[in-house]
Each structure stands twice: as structure tokens, then as C-alpha cells.
CSV table of C-alpha atoms in Angstrom, one decimal:
chain,number,residue,atom,x,y,z
I,1,MET,CA,198.8,192.2,-138.3
I,2,PHE,CA,196.3,189.0,-137.8
I,3,PHE,CA,193.6,191.3,-138.2
I,4,LEU,CA,194.5,192.0,-141.9
I,5,TYR,CA,194.9,188.2,-142.4
I,6,LEU,CA,191.4,187.5,-140.9
I,7,ASN,CA,189.5,190.7,-142.6
I,8,ARG,CA,190.1,189.5,-146.4
I,9,ASP,CA,187.5,192.1,-147.7
I,10,ILE,CA,189.7,195.1,-147.1
I,11,LYS,CA,189.6,197.9,-149.7
I,12,MET,CA,193.0,198.2,-151.4
I,13,SER,CA,194.3,201.8,-150.7
I,14,GLN,CA,195.7,204.2,-153.6
I,15,SER,CA,199.2,203.5,-152.3
I,16,SER,CA,199.3,199.8,-152.7
I,17,LYS,CA,197.7,200.5,-156.4
I,18,GLU,CA,200.8,202.6,-157.1
I,19,LYS,CA,203.3,199.9,-155.8
I,20,ASP,CA,201.9,196.9,-157.9
I,21,PRO,CA,202.9,197.6,-161.6
I,22,ALA,CA,200.0,194.8,-162.8
I,23,TRP,CA,197.3,197.4,-162.2
I,24,ARG,CA,198.4,199.3,-165.1
I,25,TYR,CA,197.3,196.4,-167.3
I,26,GLY,CA,194.1,195.6,-165.8
I,27,GLU,CA,191.2,197.4,-164.2
I,28,ARG,CA,188.9,196.2,-161.5
I,29,VAL,CA,185.4,195.0,-162.2
I,30,ASN,CA,183.7,195.5,-158.7
I,31,GLU,CA,184.9,197.4,-155.7
I,32,LYS,CA,186.0,194.5,-153.8
I,33,ASN,CA,188.7,193.9,-156.5
I,34,THR,CA,187.9,190.2,-156.9
I,35,THR,CA,187.7,190.4,-160.5
I,36,VAL,CA,190.0,191.8,-163.0
I,37,VAL,CA,189.7,192.5,-166.6
I,38,CYS,CA,192.8,192.6,-168.9
I,39,LYS,CA,193.5,195.7,-171.3
I,40,PHE,CA,195.2,193.4,-174.0
I,41,CYS,CA,192.6,190.5,-174.4
I,42,ASN,CA,189.5,191.8,-172.3
I,43,LYS,CA,189.6,188.6,-170.5
I,44,ILE,CA,188.2,188.7,-167.0
I,45,THR,CA,190.3,186.8,-164.3
I,46,THR,CA,188.8,185.8,-160.9
I,47,GLY,CA,190.8,185.7,-157.9
I,48,ARG,CA,192.0,189.3,-157.5
I,49,ILE,CA,195.3,190.7,-158.5
I,50,TYR,CA,197.5,187.8,-157.8
I,51,ARG,CA,195.9,185.5,-160.4
I,52,PHE,CA,195.7,188.3,-163.0
I,53,LYS,CA,199.7,188.6,-162.6
I,54,TYR,CA,200.0,184.9,-163.4
I,55,HIS,CA,197.4,185.7,-166.3
I,56,LEU,CA,200.0,188.1,-167.6
I,57,ILE,CA,203.1,186.1,-166.8
I,58,GLY,CA,201.8,182.6,-168.1
I,59,GLY,CA,202.8,179.3,-167.7
I,60,ASP,CA,200.4,178.4,-164.5
I,61,ARG,CA,198.0,175.7,-165.5
I,62,ASN,CA,195.2,177.1,-163.0
I,63,VAL,CA,195.2,180.5,-164.7
I,64,THR,CA,194.6,180.9,-168.6
I,65,SER,CA,197.5,182.9,-170.1
I,66,CYS,CA,197.0,186.3,-172.0
I,67,PRO,CA,197.9,185.7,-175.7
I,68,LYS,CA,198.4,189.4,-176.4
I,69,CYS,CA,200.6,190.3,-173.5
I,70,PRO,CA,203.8,192.0,-174.9
I,71,PRO,CA,207.1,190.6,-173.7
I,72,GLU,CA,208.5,193.5,-171.7
I,73,VAL,CA,205.4,193.5,-169.7
I,74,ARG,CA,205.5,189.8,-169.1
I,75,GLU,CA,209.3,190.1,-167.8
I,76,GLU,CA,208.3,193.1,-165.9
I,77,ILE,CA,205.3,191.3,-164.0
I,78,LYS,CA,207.5,188.4,-163.3
I,79,ASN,CA,210.5,190.2,-161.8
I,80,PHE,CA,208.1,191.9,-159.4
I,81,VAL,CA,206.2,188.5,-158.4
I,82,GLU,CA,209.8,186.9,-157.7
I,83,LYS,CA,210.8,190.0,-155.7
I,84,LYS,CA,207.8,189.6,-153.8
I,85,LYS,CA,208.5,186.0,-153.0
I,86,GLU,CA,212.0,186.9,-151.5
I,87,GLN,CA,210.5,189.4,-149.2
I,88,LYS,CA,208.0,187.0,-148.0
I,89,ASN,CA,211.0,184.3,-147.2
I,90,GLN,CA,212.3,187.1,-145.1
I,91,MET,CA,209.2,187.4,-143.3
I,92,VAL,CA,209.6,183.7,-141.3
I,93,HIS,CA,212.8,185.4,-139.6
I,94,GLN,CA,211.3,189.0,-138.8
I,95,PRO,CA,209.4,189.5,-135.6
I,96,MET,CA,206.9,192.0,-137.3
I,97,VAL,CA,205.3,192.5,-140.3
I,98,THR,CA,205.0,195.9,-142.0
I,99,ASN,CA,203.5,197.8,-144.9
I,100,LEU,CA,201.1,194.6,-145.9
I,101,ASP,CA,199.6,195.5,-149.0
I,102,ASP,CA,196.5,194.0,-151.2
I,103,ASP,CA,199.0,191.9,-153.1
I,104,ASP,CA,200.3,190.1,-150.0
I,105,ILE,CA,196.7,189.3,-148.7
I,106,GLU,CA,195.9,187.7,-152.1
I,107,GLU,CA,198.9,185.5,-152.3
I,108,LEU,CA,198.6,184.2,-148.7
I,109,SER,CA,195.2,183.4,-149.5
I,110,LEU,CA,195.5,181.7,-152.8
I,111,PRO,CA,194.4,178.2,-152.9
I,112,THR,CA,196.7,175.1,-153.8
I,113,LYS,CA,196.6,172.8,-156.6
I,114,ARG,CA,193.9,170.1,-156.8
I,115,GLY,CA,193.8,166.9,-158.5
I,116,ARG,CA,191.2,165.6,-160.8
I,117,ASP,CA,189.0,164.3,-157.8
I,118,GLY,CA,189.0,167.8,-156.4
I,119,SER,CA,191.3,166.8,-153.2
I,120,SER,CA,194.1,169.3,-152.3
I,121,HIS,CA,197.8,168.3,-152.3
I,122,GLY,CA,199.4,169.7,-149.2
I,123,SER,CA,197.8,172.5,-147.3
I,124,SER,CA,194.7,173.6,-148.3
I,125,THR,CA,195.5,177.4,-147.7
I,126,LYS,CA,198.2,179.4,-147.0
I,127,GLY,CA,197.8,182.0,-144.4
I,128,LEU,CA,199.6,184.9,-142.6
I,129,ILE,CA,200.1,182.7,-139.2
I,130,ASP,CA,202.0,180.2,-141.4
I,131,CYS,CA,205.1,182.3,-141.7
I,132,TYR,CA,205.4,181.8,-137.7
I,133,PHE,CA,204.1,178.0,-137.3
I,134,SER,CA,205.4,175.4,-139.2
I,135,LYS,CA,203.0,172.7,-140.0
I,136,LYS,CA,205.9,170.1,-140.4
I,137,PRO,CA,206.8,168.6,-137.1
I,138,GLY,CA,210.4,169.2,-136.0
I,139,ALA,CA,211.0,172.0,-138.4
I,140,LYS,CA,213.6,174.4,-137.5
I,141,GLY,CA,212.6,177.9,-136.7
I,142,GLY,CA,209.0,176.8,-136.8
I,143,GLY,CA,205.8,176.8,-134.7
I,144,LYS,CA,207.0,174.0,-132.4
I,145,ASP,CA,209.7,175.9,-131.0
I,146,VAL,CA,207.6,179.1,-130.7
I,147,GLN,CA,204.9,177.0,-129.1
I,148,LYS,CA,207.4,175.4,-126.5
I,149,ILE,CA,208.4,179.0,-125.6
I,150,ALA,CA,205.3,180.1,-124.9
I,151,LYS,CA,204.3,176.9,-122.9
I,152,ASP,CA,207.5,177.4,-120.8
I,153,ILE,CA,206.6,180.8,-120.2
I,154,LEU,CA,203.1,180.0,-119.3
I,155,ARG,CA,204.5,177.2,-116.9
I,156,ASP,CA,206.9,179.6,-115.3
I,157,ARG,CA,204.0,182.1,-114.2
I,158,ALA,CA,201.7,179.2,-112.9
I,159,VAL,CA,204.3,177.4,-110.9
I,160,ARG,CA,205.6,181.0,-109.4
I,161,ALA,CA,202.0,181.7,-108.3
I,162,PHE,CA,201.5,178.3,-106.7
I,163,ALA,CA,204.8,178.3,-105.1
I,164,ARG,CA,203.8,181.7,-103.7
I,165,TRP,CA,200.5,180.3,-102.5
I,166,VAL,CA,202.5,177.3,-100.7
I,167,TYR,CA,205.2,179.7,-99.0
I,168,ASP,CA,202.1,182.0,-97.6
I,169,ALA,CA,200.0,178.9,-96.6
I,170,GLY,CA,203.0,177.4,-94.9
I,171,LEU,CA,202.4,174.1,-96.7
I,172,PRO,CA,205.1,171.2,-96.7
I,173,PHE,CA,207.2,171.1,-99.8
I,174,ASN,CA,206.5,167.5,-100.5
I,175,CYS,CA,202.7,167.8,-101.0
I,176,VAL,CA,203.3,168.1,-104.6
I,177,ASN,CA,204.4,164.6,-104.4
I,178,TYR,CA,201.0,163.3,-103.8
I,179,ASP,CA,199.0,161.6,-106.8
I,180,THR,CA,196.1,163.9,-105.9
I,181,PHE,CA,198.1,167.0,-106.6
I,182,GLY,CA,198.7,165.8,-110.0
I,183,ASP,CA,195.0,165.4,-110.5
I,184,PHE,CA,194.2,168.4,-109.5
I,185,ILE,CA,196.6,170.1,-112.0
I,186,GLU,CA,194.9,167.9,-114.6
I,187,VAL,CA,191.3,168.9,-114.3
I,188,VAL,CA,192.2,172.9,-113.8
I,189,GLY,CA,193.8,172.6,-117.0
I,190,GLN,CA,190.9,170.8,-118.5
I,191,TYR,CA,188.8,173.8,-117.2
I,192,GLY,CA,190.9,176.4,-119.0
I,193,PRO,CA,191.3,180.1,-118.2
I,194,GLY,CA,188.8,181.9,-115.9
I,195,MET,CA,188.2,179.5,-113.2
I,196,LYS,CA,187.4,180.7,-109.9
I,197,PRO,CA,189.0,179.4,-106.6
I,198,PRO,CA,187.3,177.3,-104.3
I,199,THR,CA,185.7,179.4,-101.2
I,200,TYR,CA,186.5,178.7,-97.6
I,201,HIS,CA,182.8,177.2,-97.0
I,202,GLU,CA,182.8,175.0,-100.1
I,203,ILE,CA,186.2,173.2,-98.8
I,204,ARG,CA,184.9,172.8,-95.4
I,205,GLY,CA,181.4,171.8,-96.2
I,206,PRO,CA,179.9,170.2,-99.3
I,207,TYR,CA,183.2,169.1,-100.7
I,208,LEU,CA,184.3,167.6,-97.3
I,209,ASN,CA,181.1,165.6,-97.3
I,210,LYS,CA,181.7,164.6,-100.9
I,211,GLU,CA,185.1,163.5,-99.8
I,212,VAL,CA,183.5,161.5,-97.1
I,213,GLU,CA,181.2,159.9,-99.2
I,214,GLU,CA,183.8,158.7,-101.7
I,215,THR,CA,185.9,157.5,-98.8
I,216,ASN,CA,183.0,155.2,-97.5
I,217,LYS,CA,182.6,153.8,-100.9
I,218,ILE,CA,186.0,152.7,-100.7
I,219,VAL,CA,185.6,151.0,-97.5
I,220,GLU,CA,182.5,149.3,-98.8
I,221,GLU,CA,184.7,148.0,-101.8
I,222,HIS,CA,187.2,146.5,-99.2
I,223,LYS,CA,184.2,144.7,-97.2
I,224,VAL,CA,183.3,142.9,-100.1
I,225,VAL,CA,186.9,141.6,-100.4
I,226,TRP,CA,186.8,141.0,-96.6
I,227,ASN,CA,183.8,138.8,-97.1
I,228,LYS,CA,185.4,136.7,-99.7
I,229,TYR,CA,189.2,136.2,-98.7
I,230,GLY,CA,189.3,137.3,-95.2
I,231,CYS,CA,191.4,140.1,-93.7
I,232,SER,CA,193.9,140.8,-91.0
I,233,ILE,CA,194.0,143.3,-88.3
I,234,MET,CA,197.4,145.2,-87.9
I,235,MET,CA,197.8,147.4,-85.0
I,236,ASP,CA,200.6,149.8,-84.5
I,237,LYS,CA,201.2,151.8,-81.1
I,238,TRP,CA,203.4,154.7,-81.1
I,239,THR,CA,204.0,158.0,-78.9
I,240,ALA,CA,204.2,161.3,-80.4
I,241,ARG,CA,206.6,164.2,-79.3
I,242,THR,CA,203.9,165.4,-77.0
I,243,GLY,CA,203.9,162.2,-75.2
I,244,LYS,CA,200.5,161.2,-76.4
I,245,MET,CA,200.1,157.7,-77.2
I,246,ILE,CA,198.2,156.5,-80.3
I,247,ILE,CA,197.3,153.1,-81.4
I,248,ASN,CA,196.4,153.0,-85.3
I,249,VAL,CA,194.1,150.0,-86.3
I,250,LEU,CA,194.5,148.7,-89.8
I,251,VAL,CA,192.8,146.1,-91.9
I,252,ASN,CA,195.0,144.4,-94.9
I,253,SER,CA,193.4,142.1,-97.1
I,254,PRO,CA,194.1,141.3,-101.1
I,255,ARG,CA,192.6,144.5,-101.8
I,256,GLY,CA,195.0,146.5,-99.8
I,257,SER,CA,195.4,148.1,-96.7
I,258,LEU,CA,192.7,150.3,-94.9
I,259,PHE,CA,193.1,152.8,-92.1
I,260,LEU,CA,190.1,151.9,-89.8
I,261,GLU,CA,190.5,154.0,-86.8
I,262,SER,CA,192.7,155.8,-84.4
I,263,ILE,CA,192.7,155.3,-80.6
I,264,ASP,CA,194.1,157.7,-78.0
I,265,ALA,CA,195.5,155.5,-75.2
I,266,SER,CA,197.4,158.3,-73.3
I,267,ASP,CA,194.9,158.2,-70.6
I,268,SER,CA,195.2,154.6,-69.6
I,269,SER,CA,197.7,152.2,-69.3
I,270,THR,CA,197.8,149.6,-71.9
I,271,ASP,CA,198.1,146.4,-70.2
I,272,HIS,CA,196.9,142.9,-71.8
I,273,ILE,CA,193.4,143.3,-70.3
I,274,LYS,CA,192.9,146.5,-72.2
I,275,MET,CA,194.7,145.5,-75.4
I,276,PHE,CA,192.5,142.3,-75.4
I,277,THR,CA,189.4,144.3,-75.2
I,278,LEU,CA,190.8,146.6,-78.1
I,279,PHE,CA,191.5,143.5,-80.2
I,280,GLN,CA,187.9,142.0,-79.3
I,281,ASN,CA,185.9,145.2,-80.3
I,282,THR,CA,187.9,145.5,-83.5
I,283,ILE,CA,187.1,141.8,-84.4
I,284,GLU,CA,183.1,142.0,-83.3
I,285,LYS,CA,183.2,145.2,-85.5
I,286,ILE,CA,184.5,143.7,-88.7
I,287,GLY,CA,182.9,140.2,-88.1
I,288,PRO,CA,184.8,137.2,-86.5
I,289,SER,CA,184.3,134.9,-89.6
I,290,LYS,CA,186.1,137.4,-91.8
I,291,VAL,CA,189.3,137.9,-89.8
I,292,VAL,CA,192.1,135.6,-90.0
I,293,GLN,CA,194.9,136.8,-87.6
I,294,VAL,CA,195.7,140.0,-85.6
I,295,VAL,CA,199.2,141.3,-86.1
I,296,THR,CA,201.1,143.4,-83.3
I,297,ASP,CA,204.5,143.9,-82.0
I,298,ASN,CA,206.3,141.6,-79.3
I,299,ALA,CA,205.5,143.8,-76.5
I,300,SER,CA,204.6,141.8,-73.3
I,301,GLU,CA,201.1,143.0,-73.1
I,302,ASN,CA,200.4,142.3,-76.9
I,303,LYS,CA,201.5,138.6,-76.3
I,304,LYS,CA,199.3,138.0,-73.3
I,305,ALA,CA,196.1,139.7,-75.3
I,306,GLY,CA,197.1,137.4,-78.3
I,307,SER,CA,196.9,134.5,-76.4
I,308,MET,CA,193.5,135.4,-75.0
I,309,ILE,CA,192.3,136.2,-78.5
I,310,GLU,CA,193.4,132.7,-79.7
I,311,GLU,CA,191.5,131.4,-77.1
I,312,ALA,CA,188.2,133.3,-77.4
I,313,TYR,CA,188.4,133.0,-81.3
I,314,LYS,CA,189.6,129.6,-82.5
I,315,LYS,CA,190.0,130.8,-86.0
I,316,VAL,CA,191.9,133.9,-85.4
I,317,TYR,CA,195.6,133.9,-84.7
I,318,TRP,CA,198.0,136.4,-83.2
I,319,THR,CA,200.7,137.1,-85.3
I,320,PRO,CA,204.0,139.0,-84.0
I,321,CYS,CA,205.5,142.0,-86.6
I,322,ALA,CA,208.5,140.7,-88.4
I,323,ALA,CA,210.3,143.9,-88.6
I,324,HIS,CA,209.8,144.3,-84.6
I,325,CYS,CA,211.3,140.7,-84.3
I,326,ILE,CA,214.2,141.6,-85.9
I,327,ASN,CA,214.6,144.7,-84.3
I,328,LEU,CA,214.5,142.9,-80.8
I,329,MET,CA,217.4,140.9,-82.3
I,330,PHE,CA,219.2,144.1,-82.7
I,331,ARG,CA,218.6,145.0,-79.2
I,332,ASP,CA,219.7,141.5,-77.5
I,333,ILE,CA,222.8,141.4,-79.7
I,334,PHE,CA,223.9,144.7,-78.7
I,335,LYS,CA,223.7,143.7,-75.0
I,336,GLU,CA,226.8,141.3,-75.8
I,337,LYS,CA,229.9,142.8,-74.5
I,338,LEU,CA,231.8,142.9,-77.9
I,339,PHE,CA,228.9,144.8,-79.8
I,340,SER,CA,228.0,147.1,-76.8
I,341,THR,CA,231.8,148.1,-76.3
I,342,VAL,CA,232.3,148.9,-80.2
I,343,PHE,CA,229.0,150.6,-80.3
I,344,GLY,CA,229.8,152.8,-77.2
I,345,GLN,CA,233.2,153.6,-78.9
I,346,GLY,CA,231.3,154.8,-82.3
I,347,VAL,CA,228.9,156.9,-80.2
I,348,ARG,CA,231.4,158.8,-78.5
I,349,LEU,CA,233.7,159.2,-81.5
I,350,HIS,CA,230.7,160.6,-83.5
I,351,SER,CA,229.4,162.8,-80.5
I,352,TYR,CA,232.6,164.4,-79.9
I,353,ILE,CA,233.1,165.4,-83.7
I,354,SER,CA,229.3,166.5,-84.2
I,355,GLN,CA,229.4,168.8,-80.9
I,356,ARG,CA,232.2,170.8,-82.2
I,357,PRO,CA,231.6,172.8,-85.5
I,358,LEU,CA,235.1,173.3,-86.3
I,359,LEU,CA,236.1,169.5,-85.9
I,360,LEU,CA,233.0,168.8,-87.9
I,361,ASN,CA,234.0,171.0,-90.7
I,362,MET,CA,237.3,169.7,-90.6
I,363,MET,CA,235.8,166.1,-90.6
I,364,ARG,CA,233.9,166.9,-93.7
I,365,ARG,CA,236.9,168.0,-95.5
I,366,PHE,CA,238.8,164.9,-95.0
I,367,THR,CA,235.7,162.7,-95.8
I,368,MET,CA,234.6,164.7,-98.6
I,369,GLN,CA,231.5,166.0,-97.1
I,370,ASN,CA,230.4,162.6,-95.9
I,371,ASN,CA,228.6,162.3,-92.7
I,372,LEU,CA,229.3,159.5,-90.4
I,373,VAL,CA,225.3,158.8,-89.3
I,374,LYS,CA,223.3,156.9,-91.9
I,375,PRO,CA,219.5,156.9,-90.7
I,376,GLY,CA,217.9,153.4,-90.7
I,377,LYS,CA,214.4,152.1,-90.5
I,378,THR,CA,214.9,151.6,-86.6
I,379,ARG,CA,217.2,153.0,-84.0
I,380,PHE,CA,219.2,149.6,-83.9
I,381,ALA,CA,219.4,149.3,-87.4
I,382,THR,CA,220.9,153.1,-87.6
I,383,ALA,CA,223.5,151.8,-85.2
I,384,PHE,CA,224.8,149.2,-87.4
I,385,LEU,CA,224.4,151.3,-90.8
I,386,SER,CA,226.4,154.2,-88.7
I,387,LEU,CA,229.2,151.8,-87.9
I,388,HIS,CA,229.2,151.0,-91.7
I,389,SER,CA,229.6,154.5,-92.5
I,390,ILE,CA,232.4,155.0,-90.2
I,391,HIS,CA,234.3,152.0,-91.4
I,392,CYS,CA,233.8,153.4,-95.0
I,393,GLN,CA,235.4,156.6,-93.8
I,394,LYS,CA,238.3,154.4,-91.9
I,395,ASP,CA,241.2,155.9,-93.9
I,396,ASN,CA,240.1,159.6,-94.1
I,397,LEU,CA,239.6,159.5,-90.1
I,398,ARG,CA,243.0,158.2,-89.7
I,399,LYS,CA,244.5,160.9,-92.2
I,400,MET,CA,242.5,163.5,-90.1
I,401,VAL,CA,243.8,162.6,-86.5
I,402,THR,CA,247.4,162.4,-87.9
I,403,SER,CA,247.3,165.4,-89.9
I,404,GLU,CA,249.1,168.9,-89.1
I,405,GLU,CA,246.0,170.7,-88.7
I,406,TRP,CA,244.8,168.1,-86.3
I,407,SER,CA,248.0,168.4,-84.3
I,408,LYS,CA,248.3,172.1,-84.2
I,409,SER,CA,244.5,172.5,-82.8
I,410,LYS,CA,243.6,172.5,-79.0
I,411,ILE,CA,241.7,169.6,-79.8
I,412,ALA,CA,244.6,167.4,-79.7
I,413,LYS,CA,245.3,168.3,-76.4
I,414,GLU,CA,242.1,167.7,-74.8
I,415,SER,CA,241.7,164.1,-73.2
I,416,ALA,CA,238.4,163.7,-75.0
I,417,GLY,CA,240.2,164.4,-78.4
I,418,LYS,CA,243.0,162.1,-77.2
I,419,GLU,CA,240.5,159.5,-76.7
I,420,VAL,CA,238.8,159.7,-79.7
I,421,ALA,CA,242.4,159.9,-81.8
I,422,HIS,CA,243.1,156.6,-79.7
I,423,ILE,CA,240.0,155.1,-81.0
I,424,ILE,CA,240.3,155.9,-84.6
I,425,LEU,CA,244.0,154.7,-84.7
I,426,SER,CA,243.2,151.5,-82.7
I,427,TYR,CA,243.3,148.2,-84.8
I,428,SER,CA,241.1,146.3,-82.2
I,429,PHE,CA,238.5,149.0,-82.7
I,430,TRP,CA,238.2,148.6,-86.6
I,431,ASN,CA,238.4,144.7,-86.2
I,432,ASN,CA,235.4,144.8,-83.7
I,433,VAL,CA,233.5,147.2,-86.1
I,434,LEU,CA,234.2,144.8,-89.0
I,435,HIS,CA,233.0,141.7,-87.1
I,436,ALA,CA,229.9,143.7,-86.0
I,437,LEU,CA,229.3,144.5,-89.7
I,438,LYS,CA,229.5,141.0,-90.6
I,439,ILE,CA,227.0,139.8,-88.0
I,440,GLY,CA,224.4,142.9,-88.6
I,441,GLY,CA,224.6,143.1,-92.3
I,442,PRO,CA,222.8,140.0,-93.2
I,443,LEU,CA,219.9,141.0,-90.3
I,444,VAL,CA,219.8,144.6,-91.8
I,445,ASN,CA,219.0,143.3,-95.4
I,446,VAL,CA,216.2,140.9,-93.9
I,447,LEU,CA,214.9,144.2,-92.0
I,448,ARG,CA,214.8,145.9,-95.3
I,449,LEU,CA,212.9,143.0,-96.9
I,450,VAL,CA,210.0,142.7,-94.4
I,451,ASP,CA,209.7,146.5,-93.7
I,452,GLY,CA,209.4,147.2,-97.2
I,453,GLU,CA,206.0,147.8,-99.1
I,454,GLN,CA,206.5,146.5,-102.5
I,455,LYS,CA,205.3,143.2,-101.7
I,456,PRO,CA,204.2,141.0,-98.8
I,457,PRO,CA,207.2,139.2,-97.4
I,458,MET,CA,205.6,136.8,-95.1
I,459,GLY,CA,206.2,133.9,-97.9
I,460,TYR,CA,209.8,134.3,-98.0
I,461,LEU,CA,210.8,135.5,-94.7
I,462,TYR,CA,212.1,131.9,-93.2
I,463,GLU,CA,214.1,131.5,-96.2
I,464,ALA,CA,215.4,135.1,-95.8
I,465,MET,CA,216.4,134.2,-92.2
I,466,ASP,CA,218.0,131.0,-93.0
I,467,ARG,CA,220.2,132.8,-95.8
I,468,ALA,CA,221.0,135.6,-93.5
I,469,LYS,CA,222.4,133.1,-91.0
I,470,GLU,CA,224.3,131.3,-93.8
I,471,ALA,CA,225.8,134.5,-94.9
I,472,ILE,CA,226.9,135.2,-91.1
I,473,GLN,CA,228.4,131.6,-91.0
I,474,ALA,CA,230.4,132.0,-94.1
I,475,SER,CA,231.9,135.5,-93.3
I,476,VAL,CA,232.8,134.4,-89.5
I,477,SER,CA,234.9,131.4,-89.4
I,478,ASP,CA,235.1,130.9,-85.7
I,479,GLU,CA,231.8,129.5,-84.4
I,480,GLN,CA,232.2,130.9,-81.2
I,481,LYS,CA,231.8,134.3,-82.4
I,482,TYR,CA,228.5,133.9,-83.9
I,483,ALA,CA,226.9,131.2,-81.6
I,484,LYS,CA,225.4,133.4,-79.0
I,485,VAL,CA,224.1,135.6,-81.9
I,486,PHE,CA,222.2,132.4,-83.4
I,487,GLN,CA,220.9,131.5,-80.0
I,488,ILE,CA,219.2,135.2,-80.1
I,489,ILE,CA,217.8,134.6,-83.6
I,490,ASP,CA,216.4,131.3,-82.8
I,491,ALA,CA,214.8,132.6,-79.6
I,492,ARG,CA,212.6,135.1,-81.7
């Protein structure tokens, strides 16, 4: 179909001559039928048979009318042209175009009207593909819908191929959330079809070296900021599931945080002497004049090593981690009898339900598929959030243990089941849960504040702690119930 459109020099077949009545009143001058001579007035018309028909019909300012054309011939050609137009309007809604003759090709390639300055009005030419792709944006049934369908099909094929590669390679699904993945898709699309995939040796060799060079450039950019504004050394110690102890060293500045190195401390104990040596080596590597502070958690060996650093470097300070400080506040609060009791009851309640699949399904039906444990930033924050989740399901849990389904089950006859039911129906348990939430809620909000990554919290940390204490004081009327908690907060 498109071949006929592009090849405008195709010769008219004998069958198309017989179908078009205009050839009875004109003769072609050359073999390509580009000019036609009129049998009535001997006028030579350029532009093939389509223009010649308007020569016979008349009324077109771009084509000279025939003065000697009989009225019946003019009416015959006019009816034929109108019938052709109706057929071409139907072509837009048809998937295929058949029996395309020379007359259709000429009409589709006819130039539009031009103004006095020679500029065209509207589209310059009208081709066969215009029947399927509308040039007006938003036109119904036009090319925009067809292009969207084609784009959706191509994207589906690409995503399916990529997903199959992810499954074969065993990659985590969240790999698509990295910004570098979007950059990869963008440059592949810019390359276009025919791109060969990278080889194993390209990835492990030259391109790895290029990435190392790029990373070194980023480090140099950070060093410029360190020289100008100074920096903070941050050390995070954690233990992997395999038991290996890793200390990550990061450097923070107005430029951002930069991972410097990772140290394996599994083979040796991390006492305050070794932590001081680690602090000192990192400070000397960066430069003592560039380091403002060293930030670590509140472990005892870090406290002692921090004091030694402040003595060795007069302009370097040791700063405890704010998130770890609040976490230790939670730990000390949990040691208090009231909070340890209510937390122990909550743990027994959840453990009993979660270890029995039938009871767990029953609980989910009563709680509208909600779980009782809500993870938090730290272990102690998770405990308070879980108590909050249990408190939200107070009515549903009470309905469960008083339901006929519970009473007819063997769980209701077990001693542990009776204890759980007693906890859920106990007014003192829910009062203690509510009191724990009033104390822990404001502290959890501060923990979220200092453990976030949106903006540095140091500038408003003290104000946040003061507001947390005010919120606790306002929610608990009895001063004796929060006096010990305030002592723990002030001690940290």
C-alpha cells in the first residue's frame, strides 16, 4: 500500500483507464500520464487526470474550465468525483486499502491552494498515510491513538524481555528503583534499534575502570568542599547475620555524605584503644585541619575514644549519635516496671497468636487483615509502635476472644489461651498500654525526625526534645508517672 504511495511514477493500468470516465474525453500526451489534452477544446492540462477532471467540471480557480464541455459530461464527471470522495472518507475507518488506481494516487498527491505570496495554507501535500495518522493533536480516530497503541505494544515487549533477564539473573526487584536504571533506559532509547549488549569482559574490565575514575572525580569534588568548609567523620558499627562486625566510615559536608571505607573488625575486639586508633587514622587521612567532629554511637568504648580524640586534637569534637541516644532512652524506659510489664504482656499476646496459623487467620478476619506488629526504625521503637497497633485493634481483639468461634475452639481451653484472653479483657492492660503510648509517642516522633535524611536535624534537636517533654507533661496529669522518664531523658 505504501509502496504505491511512494512510487508516484507507476504507470496506469488498462483496468484503471476503463474505470475512470474522464479518459473518454481526454488523451494522454506522454507515457507517464502527467499531461492530458482535452478533446473538446484541445487544452493541455498538467497534473495528471485529477486536474483534467476539474478542467471538465469547472469552478476550480487553480484549473482552467473547459468552455466547450457539454453539460451532461460535466455532470457525469462531477458525480464520479463525489463518489470517489465518499470512498476515500471510508478509507480512514478501514484497516486495508485495495484496488488503488491511478486516480487515487493523483488525488492524494494534489497540492493544496497557495496564497499570493506562494505560501501554502494547511498541509502542503496529502498522502495515503494521512488517512491513518491525523496531523491535528487530539483528533479522535487519528494517528495519536494508533501511535499510542504501537508504543504500548513495544513497551510491553521491552519490559517483558527485561523482566525475563531479571528473573534469569536473580536480581532483586527493587533494582528498577535506582536512578541509574532510568539513565540506562534513556541512553539505550537514544541509541535506537540494533544495539549489541555489553560483553562480560567489557563490564569487568574497561567500564569498571571508567567507573572507578568517575568515582575518584566525585571524591576530589568533595575534598574541595572539605578544604573550604570542613567535614564530619561518621562511623557506623554493625554486625552482619554471619557474625562479621563491620565499621563503615563516612564523611559528611555541605556537599553531602561520602562513603570513605569499610573496616572488618571481626578478628579483634573493639576496645577504646583500637577505636581511638581508627579515629586517629581517619583524621590523619583527611587532614586534622579539615575535620570538625567525629560522630559515633554511645557505646562505652566510643565515649572513651572520643575523650582521647578531644585531648589529642584541640579543634576536633566527639559527638554522640542523636538517634542512638533516643534509642537508649527507650531501652532505659523499658527497664521501668510498668513499661516492662505491659511490653511483656504485649509480646506474649502477639507470640501466642502468630505461632498458631488458625488463630492468626481468625485474628486477621476480626482485624480486617491488619497485623499487630508494626516495624520501626529501631527495636525499641518497634515495640512502642506494636503497642500502638495492638491498642488500635482493642475492640476487634475483644470481639475475637468473646466470639463463639473462639469459645468453641480448643484454644479457649488451653492455659496459654486463657491467659491471652485475660490480657485482652483486662482493663489494667489497656490503661498501661495507653500510658506507654503517651510517654513513647512524642519520643518516637523525635526519633523519626533525627533518623530522617531530608534535612540535618541538629539545629532543632534540642527544641524537639523540649516539645516532646511538654507533650508528655500535657498528656499525663500525674507528675509521678513521668518524673522517672524525664530523669532518663535528661541523663542522655
